[in-house]
């Protein structure tokens, strides 16, 4: 594999997957333990840059994470290497057993994102603007480099074994900001690695 490393603290523009998994009830900590023990180093070994990994604070059965690649060609080669390699082959059954759905994936272009080491909670906003120029004006007023703004990457998914969401154009950023005048979904996320996980809130 090619040697590369993406610095999420820089202004680099890369291909980013925002992955949101729905898990079987009670299975989230099982997946997180497996993920942190095997899949972080396993993916990094083939040239994938891991970003933030999070518990969804409003859904106890959701796991959210990011990974990044310098371009689409690197993405395809790295995913082929990982998903045909020994780490995934050895642990895929255990990982898949925790999952109800792993296809809620946004393919984005942006700087990537990893939470600060002392962060207790991160808010991610997924916005569906109706007008790109109007959104750019909003972003110029309300979003700065620290928001790690991402846009939909419309390139064809050339690793179809892992589906991504298509037919939509979104903007994603991290941290508080003035609410935009378009439909949004806000994710309250707890970075994996906190000593004591906070209880999730179930909305009825």
mmCIF file with all atom_site columns, C-alpha atoms in Angstrom:
data_model
loop_
_atom_site.group_PDB
_atom_site.id
_atom_site.type_symbol
_atom_site.label_atom_id
_atom_site.label_alt_id
_atom_site.label_comp_id
_atom_site.label_asym_id
_atom_site.label_entity_id
_atom_site.label_seq_id
_atom_site.pdbx_PDB_ins_code
_atom_site.Cartn_x
_atom_site.Cartn_y
_atom_site.Cartn_z
_atom_site.occupancy
_atom_site.B_iso_or_equiv
_atom_site.pdbx_formal_charge
_atom_site.auth_seq_id
_atom_site.auth_comp_id
_atom_site.auth_asym_id
_atom_site.auth_atom_id
_atom_site.pdbx_PDB_model_num
ATOM 1   C CA . UNK A 1 1   ? 0.000   0.000   0.000  1.00 0.00 ? 1   UNK A CA 1
ATOM 2   C CA . UNK A 1 2   ? 1.002   3.617   -0.495 1.00 0.00 ? 2   UNK A CA 1
ATOM 3   C CA . UNK A 1 3   ? 2.332   5.388   2.586  1.00 0.00 ? 3   UNK A CA 1
ATOM 4   C CA . UNK A 1 4   ? 0.324   8.460   3.525  1.00 0.00 ? 4   UNK A CA 1
ATOM 5   C CA . UNK A 1 5   ? -1.049  10.179  6.573  1.00 0.00 ? 5   UNK A CA 1
ATOM 6   C CA . UNK A 1 6   ? -3.741  12.845  6.723  1.00 0.00 ? 6   UNK A CA 1
ATOM 7   C CA . UNK A 1 7   ? -3.354  15.517  9.360  1.00 0.00 ? 7   UNK A CA 1
ATOM 8   C CA . UNK A 1 8   ? -6.852  16.404  10.570 1.00 0.00 ? 8   UNK A CA 1
ATOM 9   C CA . UNK A 1 9   ? -5.470  19.565  12.152 1.00 0.00 ? 9   UNK A CA 1
ATOM 10  C CA . UNK A 1 10  ? -4.396  20.902  8.763  1.00 0.00 ? 10  UNK A CA 1
ATOM 11  C CA . UNK A 1 11  ? -6.466  22.430  5.965  1.00 0.00 ? 11  UNK A CA 1
ATOM 12  C CA . UNK A 1 12  ? -6.052  19.328  3.784  1.00 0.00 ? 12  UNK A CA 1
ATOM 13  C CA . UNK A 1 13  ? -8.960  18.422  1.532  1.00 0.00 ? 13  UNK A CA 1
ATOM 14  C CA . UNK A 1 14  ? -9.529  14.684  1.454  1.00 0.00 ? 14  UNK A CA 1
ATOM 15  C CA . UNK A 1 15  ? -12.163 12.026  0.878  1.00 0.00 ? 15  UNK A CA 1
ATOM 16  C CA . UNK A 1 16  ? -14.032 11.337  4.120  1.00 0.00 ? 16  UNK A CA 1
ATOM 17  C CA . UNK A 1 17  ? -16.604 8.712   5.045  1.00 0.00 ? 17  UNK A CA 1
ATOM 18  C CA . UNK A 1 18  ? -19.042 9.600   7.827  1.00 0.00 ? 18  UNK A CA 1
ATOM 19  C CA . UNK A 1 19  ? -20.357 6.192   8.875  1.00 0.00 ? 19  UNK A CA 1
ATOM 20  C CA . UNK A 1 20  ? -23.411 5.737   11.129 1.00 0.00 ? 20  UNK A CA 1
ATOM 21  C CA . UNK A 1 21  ? -24.132 2.172   12.255 1.00 0.00 ? 21  UNK A CA 1
ATOM 22  C CA . UNK A 1 22  ? -27.378 0.929   13.775 1.00 0.00 ? 22  UNK A CA 1
ATOM 23  C CA . UNK A 1 23  ? -26.600 -1.924  16.151 1.00 0.00 ? 23  UNK A CA 1
ATOM 24  C CA . UNK A 1 24  ? -28.515 -4.633  17.921 1.00 0.00 ? 24  UNK A CA 1
ATOM 25  C CA . UNK A 1 25  ? -29.699 -3.570  21.394 1.00 0.00 ? 25  UNK A CA 1
ATOM 26  C CA . UNK A 1 26  ? -26.876 -3.785  23.894 1.00 0.00 ? 26  UNK A CA 1
ATOM 27  C CA . UNK A 1 27  ? -24.187 -4.495  21.285 1.00 0.00 ? 27  UNK A CA 1
ATOM 28  C CA . UNK A 1 28  ? -22.524 -1.089  21.028 1.00 0.00 ? 28  UNK A CA 1
ATOM 29  C CA . UNK A 1 29  ? -19.830 -1.609  23.657 1.00 0.00 ? 29  UNK A CA 1
ATOM 30  C CA . UNK A 1 30  ? -19.035 -5.015  22.164 1.00 0.00 ? 30  UNK A CA 1
ATOM 31  C CA . UNK A 1 31  ? -18.392 -3.407  18.779 1.00 0.00 ? 31  UNK A CA 1
ATOM 32  C CA . UNK A 1 32  ? -16.427 -0.507  20.245 1.00 0.00 ? 32  UNK A CA 1
ATOM 33  C CA . UNK A 1 33  ? -14.140 -2.870  22.147 1.00 0.00 ? 33  UNK A CA 1
ATOM 34  C CA . UNK A 1 34  ? -13.515 -4.930  19.013 1.00 0.00 ? 34  UNK A CA 1
ATOM 35  C CA . UNK A 1 35  ? -13.120 -1.838  16.861 1.00 0.00 ? 35  UNK A CA 1
ATOM 36  C CA . UNK A 1 36  ? -10.573 -0.183  19.124 1.00 0.00 ? 36  UNK A CA 1
ATOM 37  C CA . UNK A 1 37  ? -8.598  -3.391  19.671 1.00 0.00 ? 37  UNK A CA 1
ATOM 38  C CA . UNK A 1 38  ? -8.479  -4.639  16.072 1.00 0.00 ? 38  UNK A CA 1
ATOM 39  C CA . UNK A 1 39  ? -9.877  -2.276  13.458 1.00 0.00 ? 39  UNK A CA 1
ATOM 40  C CA . UNK A 1 40  ? -8.033  0.950   14.252 1.00 0.00 ? 40  UNK A CA 1
ATOM 41  C CA . UNK A 1 41  ? -4.545  -0.449  13.733 1.00 0.00 ? 41  UNK A CA 1
ATOM 42  C CA . UNK A 1 42  ? -5.830  -2.856  11.090 1.00 0.00 ? 42  UNK A CA 1
ATOM 43  C CA . UNK A 1 43  ? -7.075  0.003   8.920  1.00 0.00 ? 43  UNK A CA 1
ATOM 44  C CA . UNK A 1 44  ? -4.107  2.246   9.620  1.00 0.00 ? 44  UNK A CA 1
ATOM 45  C CA . UNK A 1 45  ? -1.808  -0.568  8.481  1.00 0.00 ? 45  UNK A CA 1
ATOM 46  C CA . UNK A 1 46  ? -3.252  -0.365  4.951  1.00 0.00 ? 46  UNK A CA 1
ATOM 47  C CA . UNK A 1 47  ? -3.123  3.434   4.798  1.00 0.00 ? 47  UNK A CA 1
ATOM 48  C CA . UNK A 1 48  ? -6.546  4.474   6.083  1.00 0.00 ? 48  UNK A CA 1
ATOM 49  C CA . UNK A 1 49  ? -6.618  7.505   8.387  1.00 0.00 ? 49  UNK A CA 1
ATOM 50  C CA . UNK A 1 50  ? -9.052  7.011   11.266 1.00 0.00 ? 50  UNK A CA 1
ATOM 51  C CA . UNK A 1 51  ? -10.933 10.039  12.536 1.00 0.00 ? 51  UNK A CA 1
ATOM 52  C CA . UNK A 1 52  ? -13.321 10.351  15.453 1.00 0.00 ? 52  UNK A CA 1
ATOM 53  C CA . UNK A 1 53  ? -15.235 7.389   16.828 1.00 0.00 ? 53  UNK A CA 1
ATOM 54  C CA . UNK A 1 54  ? -18.366 8.228   18.782 1.00 0.00 ? 54  UNK A CA 1
ATOM 55  C CA . UNK A 1 55  ? -21.321 6.975   20.767 1.00 0.00 ? 55  UNK A CA 1
ATOM 56  C CA . UNK A 1 56  ? -24.564 8.666   19.709 1.00 0.00 ? 56  UNK A CA 1
ATOM 57  C CA . UNK A 1 57  ? -25.822 10.187  22.968 1.00 0.00 ? 57  UNK A CA 1
ATOM 58  C CA . UNK A 1 58  ? -29.440 10.165  21.792 1.00 0.00 ? 58  UNK A CA 1
ATOM 59  C CA . UNK A 1 59  ? -29.490 6.561   20.580 1.00 0.00 ? 59  UNK A CA 1
ATOM 60  C CA . UNK A 1 60  ? -27.870 3.759   22.608 1.00 0.00 ? 60  UNK A CA 1
ATOM 61  C CA . UNK A 1 61  ? -27.726 1.566   19.503 1.00 0.00 ? 61  UNK A CA 1
ATOM 62  C CA . UNK A 1 62  ? -25.786 3.938   17.227 1.00 0.00 ? 62  UNK A CA 1
ATOM 63  C CA . UNK A 1 63  ? -22.043 4.051   16.590 1.00 0.00 ? 63  UNK A CA 1
ATOM 64  C CA . UNK A 1 64  ? -20.655 6.898   14.460 1.00 0.00 ? 64  UNK A CA 1
ATOM 65  C CA . UNK A 1 65  ? -17.153 7.151   13.033 1.00 0.00 ? 65  UNK A CA 1
ATOM 66  C CA . UNK A 1 66  ? -15.051 8.758   10.321 1.00 0.00 ? 66  UNK A CA 1
ATOM 67  C CA . UNK A 1 67  ? -12.175 7.663   8.138  1.00 0.00 ? 67  UNK A CA 1
ATOM 68  C CA . UNK A 1 68  ? -10.260 9.523   5.446  1.00 0.00 ? 68  UNK A CA 1
ATOM 69  C CA . UNK A 1 69  ? -8.281  8.996   2.255  1.00 0.00 ? 69  UNK A CA 1
ATOM 70  C CA . UNK A 1 70  ? -6.302  11.484  0.142  1.00 0.00 ? 70  UNK A CA 1
ATOM 71  C CA . UNK A 1 71  ? -8.356  10.719  -2.988 1.00 0.00 ? 71  UNK A CA 1
ATOM 72  C CA . UNK A 1 72  ? -10.774 8.184   -4.478 1.00 0.00 ? 72  UNK A CA 1
ATOM 73  C CA . UNK A 1 73  ? -8.040  6.008   -5.962 1.00 0.00 ? 73  UNK A CA 1
ATOM 74  C CA . UNK A 1 74  ? -6.368  5.637   -2.574 1.00 0.00 ? 74  UNK A CA 1
ATOM 75  C CA . UNK A 1 75  ? -9.759  4.882   -1.033 1.00 0.00 ? 75  UNK A CA 1
ATOM 76  C CA . UNK A 1 76  ? -10.435 1.999   -3.396 1.00 0.00 ? 76  UNK A CA 1
ATOM 77  C CA . UNK A 1 77  ? -6.983  0.452   -2.922 1.00 0.00 ? 77  UNK A CA 1
ATOM 78  C CA . UNK A 1 78  ? -7.058  0.829   0.850  1.00 0.00 ? 78  UNK A CA 1
ATOM 79  C CA . UNK A 1 79  ? -10.558 -0.625  1.211  1.00 0.00 ? 79  UNK A CA 1
ATOM 80  C CA . UNK A 1 80  ? -9.676  -3.560  -1.038 1.00 0.00 ? 80  UNK A CA 1
ATOM 81  C CA . UNK A 1 81  ? -6.599  -4.234  1.089  1.00 0.00 ? 81  UNK A CA 1
ATOM 82  C CA . UNK A 1 82  ? -8.433  -4.040  4.402  1.00 0.00 ? 82  UNK A CA 1
ATOM 83  C CA . UNK A 1 83  ? -11.586 -5.978  3.532  1.00 0.00 ? 83  UNK A CA 1
ATOM 84  C CA . UNK A 1 84  ? -9.647  -8.754  1.819  1.00 0.00 ? 84  UNK A CA 1
ATOM 85  C CA . UNK A 1 85  ? -6.969  -8.771  4.508  1.00 0.00 ? 85  UNK A CA 1
ATOM 86  C CA . UNK A 1 86  ? -6.472  -10.913 7.603  1.00 0.00 ? 86  UNK A CA 1
ATOM 87  C CA . UNK A 1 87  ? -7.800  -8.512  10.252 1.00 0.00 ? 87  UNK A CA 1
ATOM 88  C CA . UNK A 1 88  ? -11.252 -8.140  8.716  1.00 0.00 ? 88  UNK A CA 1
ATOM 89  C CA . UNK A 1 89  ? -11.430 -11.779 7.668  1.00 0.00 ? 89  UNK A CA 1
ATOM 90  C CA . UNK A 1 90  ? -10.640 -12.878 11.211 1.00 0.00 ? 90  UNK A CA 1
ATOM 91  C CA . UNK A 1 91  ? -13.082 -10.565 12.986 1.00 0.00 ? 91  UNK A CA 1
ATOM 92  C CA . UNK A 1 92  ? -15.816 -9.781  10.457 1.00 0.00 ? 92  UNK A CA 1
ATOM 93  C CA . UNK A 1 93  ? -18.316 -12.314 11.804 1.00 0.00 ? 93  UNK A CA 1
ATOM 94  C CA . UNK A 1 94  ? -18.055 -10.888 15.314 1.00 0.00 ? 94  UNK A CA 1
ATOM 95  C CA . UNK A 1 95  ? -18.390 -7.323  13.997 1.00 0.00 ? 95  UNK A CA 1
ATOM 96  C CA . UNK A 1 96  ? -21.298 -8.092  11.679 1.00 0.00 ? 96  UNK A CA 1
ATOM 97  C CA . UNK A 1 97  ? -23.123 -9.883  14.498 1.00 0.00 ? 97  UNK A CA 1
ATOM 98  C CA . UNK A 1 98  ? -23.456 -6.535  16.318 1.00 0.00 ? 98  UNK A CA 1
ATOM 99  C CA . UNK A 1 99  ? -24.957 -4.677  13.333 1.00 0.00 ? 99  UNK A CA 1
ATOM 100 C CA . UNK A 1 100 ? -28.483 -4.141  12.081 1.00 0.00 ? 100 UNK A CA 1
ATOM 101 C CA . UNK A 1 101 ? -27.418 -1.666  9.372  1.00 0.00 ? 101 UNK A CA 1
ATOM 102 C CA . UNK A 1 102 ? -24.020 -0.331  8.282  1.00 0.00 ? 102 UNK A CA 1
ATOM 103 C CA . UNK A 1 103 ? -25.054 1.357   5.020  1.00 0.00 ? 103 UNK A CA 1
ATOM 104 C CA . UNK A 1 104 ? -25.806 4.859   6.376  1.00 0.00 ? 104 UNK A CA 1
ATOM 105 C CA . UNK A 1 105 ? -22.632 6.356   4.940  1.00 0.00 ? 105 UNK A CA 1
ATOM 106 C CA . UNK A 1 106 ? -21.999 9.848   3.609  1.00 0.00 ? 106 UNK A CA 1
ATOM 107 C CA . UNK A 1 107 ? -19.137 10.194  1.146  1.00 0.00 ? 107 UNK A CA 1
ATOM 108 C CA . UNK A 1 108 ? -17.714 13.668  1.712  1.00 0.00 ? 108 UNK A CA 1
ATOM 109 C CA . UNK A 1 109 ? -14.871 15.943  0.780  1.00 0.00 ? 109 UNK A CA 1
ATOM 110 C CA . UNK A 1 110 ? -13.264 18.011  3.496  1.00 0.00 ? 110 UNK A CA 1
ATOM 111 C CA . UNK A 1 111 ? -10.556 18.128  6.150  1.00 0.00 ? 111 UNK A CA 1
ATOM 112 C CA . UNK A 1 112 ? -11.717 15.160  8.243  1.00 0.00 ? 112 UNK A CA 1
ATOM 113 C CA . UNK A 1 113 ? -12.407 15.430  11.944 1.00 0.00 ? 113 UNK A CA 1
ATOM 114 C CA . UNK A 1 114 ? -11.133 14.031  15.225 1.00 0.00 ? 114 UNK A CA 1
ATOM 115 C CA . UNK A 1 115 ? -12.307 15.368  18.584 1.00 0.00 ? 115 UNK A CA 1
ATOM 116 C CA . UNK A 1 116 ? -9.909  17.064  20.971 1.00 0.00 ? 116 UNK A CA 1
ATOM 117 C CA . UNK A 1 117 ? -8.566  14.615  23.574 1.00 0.00 ? 117 UNK A CA 1
ATOM 118 C CA . UNK A 1 118 ? -10.463 16.269  26.435 1.00 0.00 ? 118 UNK A CA 1
ATOM 119 C CA . UNK A 1 119 ? -13.783 16.656  24.565 1.00 0.00 ? 119 UNK A CA 1
ATOM 120 C CA . UNK A 1 120 ? -16.826 15.298  26.406 1.00 0.00 ? 120 UNK A CA 1
ATOM 121 C CA . UNK A 1 121 ? -19.375 15.921  23.658 1.00 0.00 ? 121 UNK A CA 1
ATOM 122 C CA . UNK A 1 122 ? -19.264 16.898  19.996 1.00 0.00 ? 122 UNK A CA 1
ATOM 123 C CA . UNK A 1 123 ? -22.200 18.175  17.973 1.00 0.00 ? 123 UNK A CA 1
ATOM 124 C CA . UNK A 1 124 ? -22.225 17.249  14.293 1.00 0.00 ? 124 UNK A CA 1
ATOM 125 C CA . UNK A 1 125 ? -24.671 18.960  11.938 1.00 0.00 ? 125 UNK A CA 1
ATOM 126 C CA . UNK A 1 126 ? -25.809 17.364  8.678  1.00 0.00 ? 126 UNK A CA 1
ATOM 127 C CA . UNK A 1 127 ? -27.458 20.064  6.564  1.00 0.00 ? 127 UNK A CA 1
ATOM 128 C CA . UNK A 1 128 ? -29.394 19.785  3.289  1.00 0.00 ? 128 UNK A CA 1
ATOM 129 C CA . UNK A 1 129 ? -29.136 23.290  1.785  1.00 0.00 ? 129 UNK A CA 1
ATOM 130 C CA . UNK A 1 130 ? -31.493 24.160  -1.043 1.00 0.00 ? 130 UNK A CA 1
ATOM 131 C CA . UNK A 1 131 ? -29.057 26.611  -2.635 1.00 0.00 ? 131 UNK A CA 1
ATOM 132 C CA . UNK A 1 132 ? -25.285 26.176  -2.765 1.00 0.00 ? 132 UNK A CA 1
ATOM 133 C CA . UNK A 1 133 ? -24.510 29.875  -3.116 1.00 0.00 ? 133 UNK A CA 1
ATOM 134 C CA . UNK A 1 134 ? -26.759 30.762  -0.201 1.00 0.00 ? 134 UNK A CA 1
ATOM 135 C CA . UNK A 1 135 ? -25.071 28.119  1.914  1.00 0.00 ? 135 UNK A CA 1
ATOM 136 C CA . UNK A 1 136 ? -21.640 29.489  1.026  1.00 0.00 ? 136 UNK A CA 1
ATOM 137 C CA . UNK A 1 137 ? -22.802 32.892  2.250  1.00 0.00 ? 137 UNK A CA 1
ATOM 138 C CA . UNK A 1 138 ? -24.080 31.323  5.485  1.00 0.00 ? 138 UNK A CA 1
ATOM 139 C CA . UNK A 1 139 ? -20.800 29.457  5.984  1.00 0.00 ? 139 UNK A CA 1
ATOM 140 C CA . UNK A 1 140 ? -18.744 32.604  5.418  1.00 0.00 ? 140 UNK A CA 1
ATOM 141 C CA . UNK A 1 141 ? -20.683 34.307  8.227  1.00 0.00 ? 141 UNK A CA 1
ATOM 142 C CA . UNK A 1 142 ? -21.040 31.483  10.738 1.00 0.00 ? 142 UNK A CA 1
ATOM 143 C CA . UNK A 1 143 ? -18.498 28.703  10.154 1.00 0.00 ? 143 UNK A CA 1
ATOM 144 C CA . UNK A 1 144 ? -14.763 28.845  10.702 1.00 0.00 ? 144 UNK A CA 1
ATOM 145 C CA . UNK A 1 145 ? -11.863 26.429  10.193 1.00 0.00 ? 145 UNK A CA 1
ATOM 146 C CA . UNK A 1 146 ? -12.608 24.760  13.522 1.00 0.00 ? 146 UNK A CA 1
ATOM 147 C CA . UNK A 1 147 ? -15.994 23.594  12.234 1.00 0.00 ? 147 UNK A CA 1
ATOM 148 C CA . UNK A 1 148 ? -14.278 21.227  9.748  1.00 0.00 ? 148 UNK A CA 1
ATOM 149 C CA . UNK A 1 149 ? -16.844 21.840  7.000  1.00 0.00 ? 149 UNK A CA 1
ATOM 150 C CA . UNK A 1 150 ? -17.439 18.938  4.582  1.00 0.00 ? 150 UNK A CA 1
ATOM 151 C CA . UNK A 1 151 ? -19.418 18.726  1.339  1.00 0.00 ? 151 UNK A CA 1
ATOM 152 C CA . UNK A 1 152 ? -20.836 15.755  -0.517 1.00 0.00 ? 152 UNK A CA 1
ATOM 153 C CA . UNK A 1 153 ? -18.334 14.037  -2.791 1.00 0.00 ? 153 UNK A CA 1
ATOM 154 C CA . UNK A 1 154 ? -20.273 13.191  -5.953 1.00 0.00 ? 154 UNK A CA 1
ATOM 155 C CA . UNK A 1 155 ? -17.666 10.850  -7.451 1.00 0.00 ? 155 UNK A CA 1
ATOM 156 C CA . UNK A 1 156 ? -18.931 7.368   -8.218 1.00 0.00 ? 156 UNK A CA 1
ATOM 157 C CA . UNK A 1 157 ? -18.433 4.913   -5.381 1.00 0.00 ? 157 UNK A CA 1
ATOM 158 C CA . UNK A 1 158 ? -15.856 2.585   -6.954 1.00 0.00 ? 158 UNK A CA 1
ATOM 159 C CA . UNK A 1 159 ? -15.935 0.182   -3.994 1.00 0.00 ? 159 UNK A CA 1
ATOM 160 C CA . UNK A 1 160 ? -19.603 -0.884  -4.308 1.00 0.00 ? 160 UNK A CA 1
ATOM 161 C CA . UNK A 1 161 ? -19.159 -3.659  -1.767 1.00 0.00 ? 161 UNK A CA 1
ATOM 162 C CA . UNK A 1 162 ? -19.654 -0.841  0.774  1.00 0.00 ? 162 UNK A CA 1
ATOM 163 C CA . UNK A 1 163 ? -22.671 1.292   -0.245 1.00 0.00 ? 163 UNK A CA 1
ATOM 164 C CA . UNK A 1 164 ? -22.865 5.034   0.307  1.00 0.00 ? 164 UNK A CA 1
ATOM 165 C CA . UNK A 1 165 ? -25.868 7.342   0.269  1.00 0.00 ? 165 UNK A CA 1
ATOM 166 C CA . UNK A 1 166 ? -26.497 8.898   -3.138 1.00 0.00 ? 166 UNK A CA 1
ATOM 167 C CA . UNK A 1 167 ? -28.913 11.406  -4.650 1.00 0.00 ? 167 UNK A CA 1
ATOM 168 C CA . UNK A 1 168 ? -28.404 14.094  -2.014 1.00 0.00 ? 168 UNK A CA 1
ATOM 169 C CA . UNK A 1 169 ? -26.144 17.074  -1.499 1.00 0.00 ? 169 UNK A CA 1
ATOM 170 C CA . UNK A 1 170 ? -25.221 17.778  2.117  1.00 0.00 ? 170 UNK A CA 1
ATOM 171 C CA . UNK A 1 171 ? -22.911 19.894  4.222  1.00 0.00 ? 171 UNK A CA 1
ATOM 172 C CA . UNK A 1 172 ? -21.522 18.524  7.473  1.00 0.00 ? 172 UNK A CA 1
ATOM 173 C CA . UNK A 1 173 ? -19.730 20.426  10.215 1.00 0.00 ? 173 UNK A CA 1
ATOM 174 C CA . UNK A 1 174 ? -18.740 19.935  13.841 1.00 0.00 ? 174 UNK A CA 1
ATOM 175 C CA . UNK A 1 175 ? -19.338 22.225  16.804 1.00 0.00 ? 175 UNK A CA 1
ATOM 176 C CA . UNK A 1 176 ? -21.949 24.872  17.665 1.00 0.00 ? 176 UNK A CA 1
ATOM 177 C CA . UNK A 1 177 ? -23.057 27.415  15.074 1.00 0.00 ? 177 UNK A CA 1
ATOM 178 C CA . UNK A 1 178 ? -25.986 29.662  14.220 1.00 0.00 ? 178 UNK A CA 1
ATOM 179 C CA . UNK A 1 179 ? -28.803 27.395  12.990 1.00 0.00 ? 179 UNK A CA 1
ATOM 180 C CA . UNK A 1 180 ? -29.066 27.488  9.182  1.00 0.00 ? 180 UNK A CA 1
ATOM 181 C CA . UNK A 1 181 ? -32.403 28.069  7.412  1.00 0.00 ? 181 UNK A CA 1
ATOM 182 C CA . UNK A 1 182 ? -32.428 24.580  5.840  1.00 0.00 ? 182 UNK A CA 1
ATOM 183 C CA . UNK A 1 183 ? -33.287 21.087  7.112  1.00 0.00 ? 183 UNK A CA 1
ATOM 184 C CA . UNK A 1 184 ? -30.641 19.742  9.450  1.00 0.00 ? 184 UNK A CA 1
ATOM 185 C CA . UNK A 1 185 ? -29.967 16.699  11.577 1.00 0.00 ? 185 UNK A CA 1
ATOM 186 C CA . UNK A 1 186 ? -27.901 17.277  14.689 1.00 0.00 ? 186 UNK A CA 1
ATOM 187 C CA . UNK A 1 187 ? -25.903 14.428  16.220 1.00 0.00 ? 187 UNK A CA 1
ATOM 188 C CA . UNK A 1 188 ? -24.810 14.664  19.854 1.00 0.00 ? 188 UNK A CA 1
ATOM 189 C CA . UNK A 1 189 ? -21.718 12.507  20.016 1.00 0.00 ? 189 UNK A CA 1
ATOM 190 C CA . UNK A 1 190 ? -19.472 11.282  22.799 1.00 0.00 ? 190 UNK A CA 1
ATOM 191 C CA . UNK A 1 191 ? -15.913 10.494  21.731 1.00 0.00 ? 191 UNK A CA 1
ATOM 192 C CA . UNK A 1 192 ? -14.910 6.887   22.322 1.00 0.00 ? 192 UNK A CA 1
ATOM 193 C CA . UNK A 1 193 ? -12.193 6.709   24.935 1.00 0.00 ? 193 UNK A CA 1
ATOM 194 C CA . UNK A 1 194 ? -13.885 8.618   27.749 1.00 0.00 ? 194 UNK A CA 1
ATOM 195 C CA . UNK A 1 195 ? -13.249 6.838   31.029 1.00 0.00 ? 195 UNK A CA 1
ATOM 196 C CA . UNK A 1 196 ? -16.927 6.542   31.942 1.00 0.00 ? 196 UNK A CA 1
ATOM 197 C CA . UNK A 1 197 ? -19.477 6.440   29.093 1.00 0.00 ? 197 UNK A CA 1
ATOM 198 C CA . UNK A 1 198 ? -22.404 8.780   29.570 1.00 0.00 ? 198 UNK A CA 1
ATOM 199 C CA . UNK A 1 199 ? -25.869 7.223   29.486 1.00 0.00 ? 199 UNK A CA 1
ATOM 200 C CA . UNK A 1 200 ? -27.709 7.578   26.192 1.00 0.00 ? 200 UNK A CA 1
ATOM 201 C CA . UNK A 1 201 ? -31.048 9.341   26.049 1.00 0.00 ? 201 UNK A CA 1
ATOM 202 C CA . UNK A 1 202 ? -33.964 7.558   24.431 1.00 0.00 ? 202 UNK A CA 1
ATOM 203 C CA . UNK A 1 203 ? -36.619 9.781   22.878 1.00 0.00 ? 203 UNK A CA 1
ATOM 204 C CA . UNK A 1 204 ? -40.162 8.439   22.704 1.00 0.00 ? 204 UNK A CA 1
#
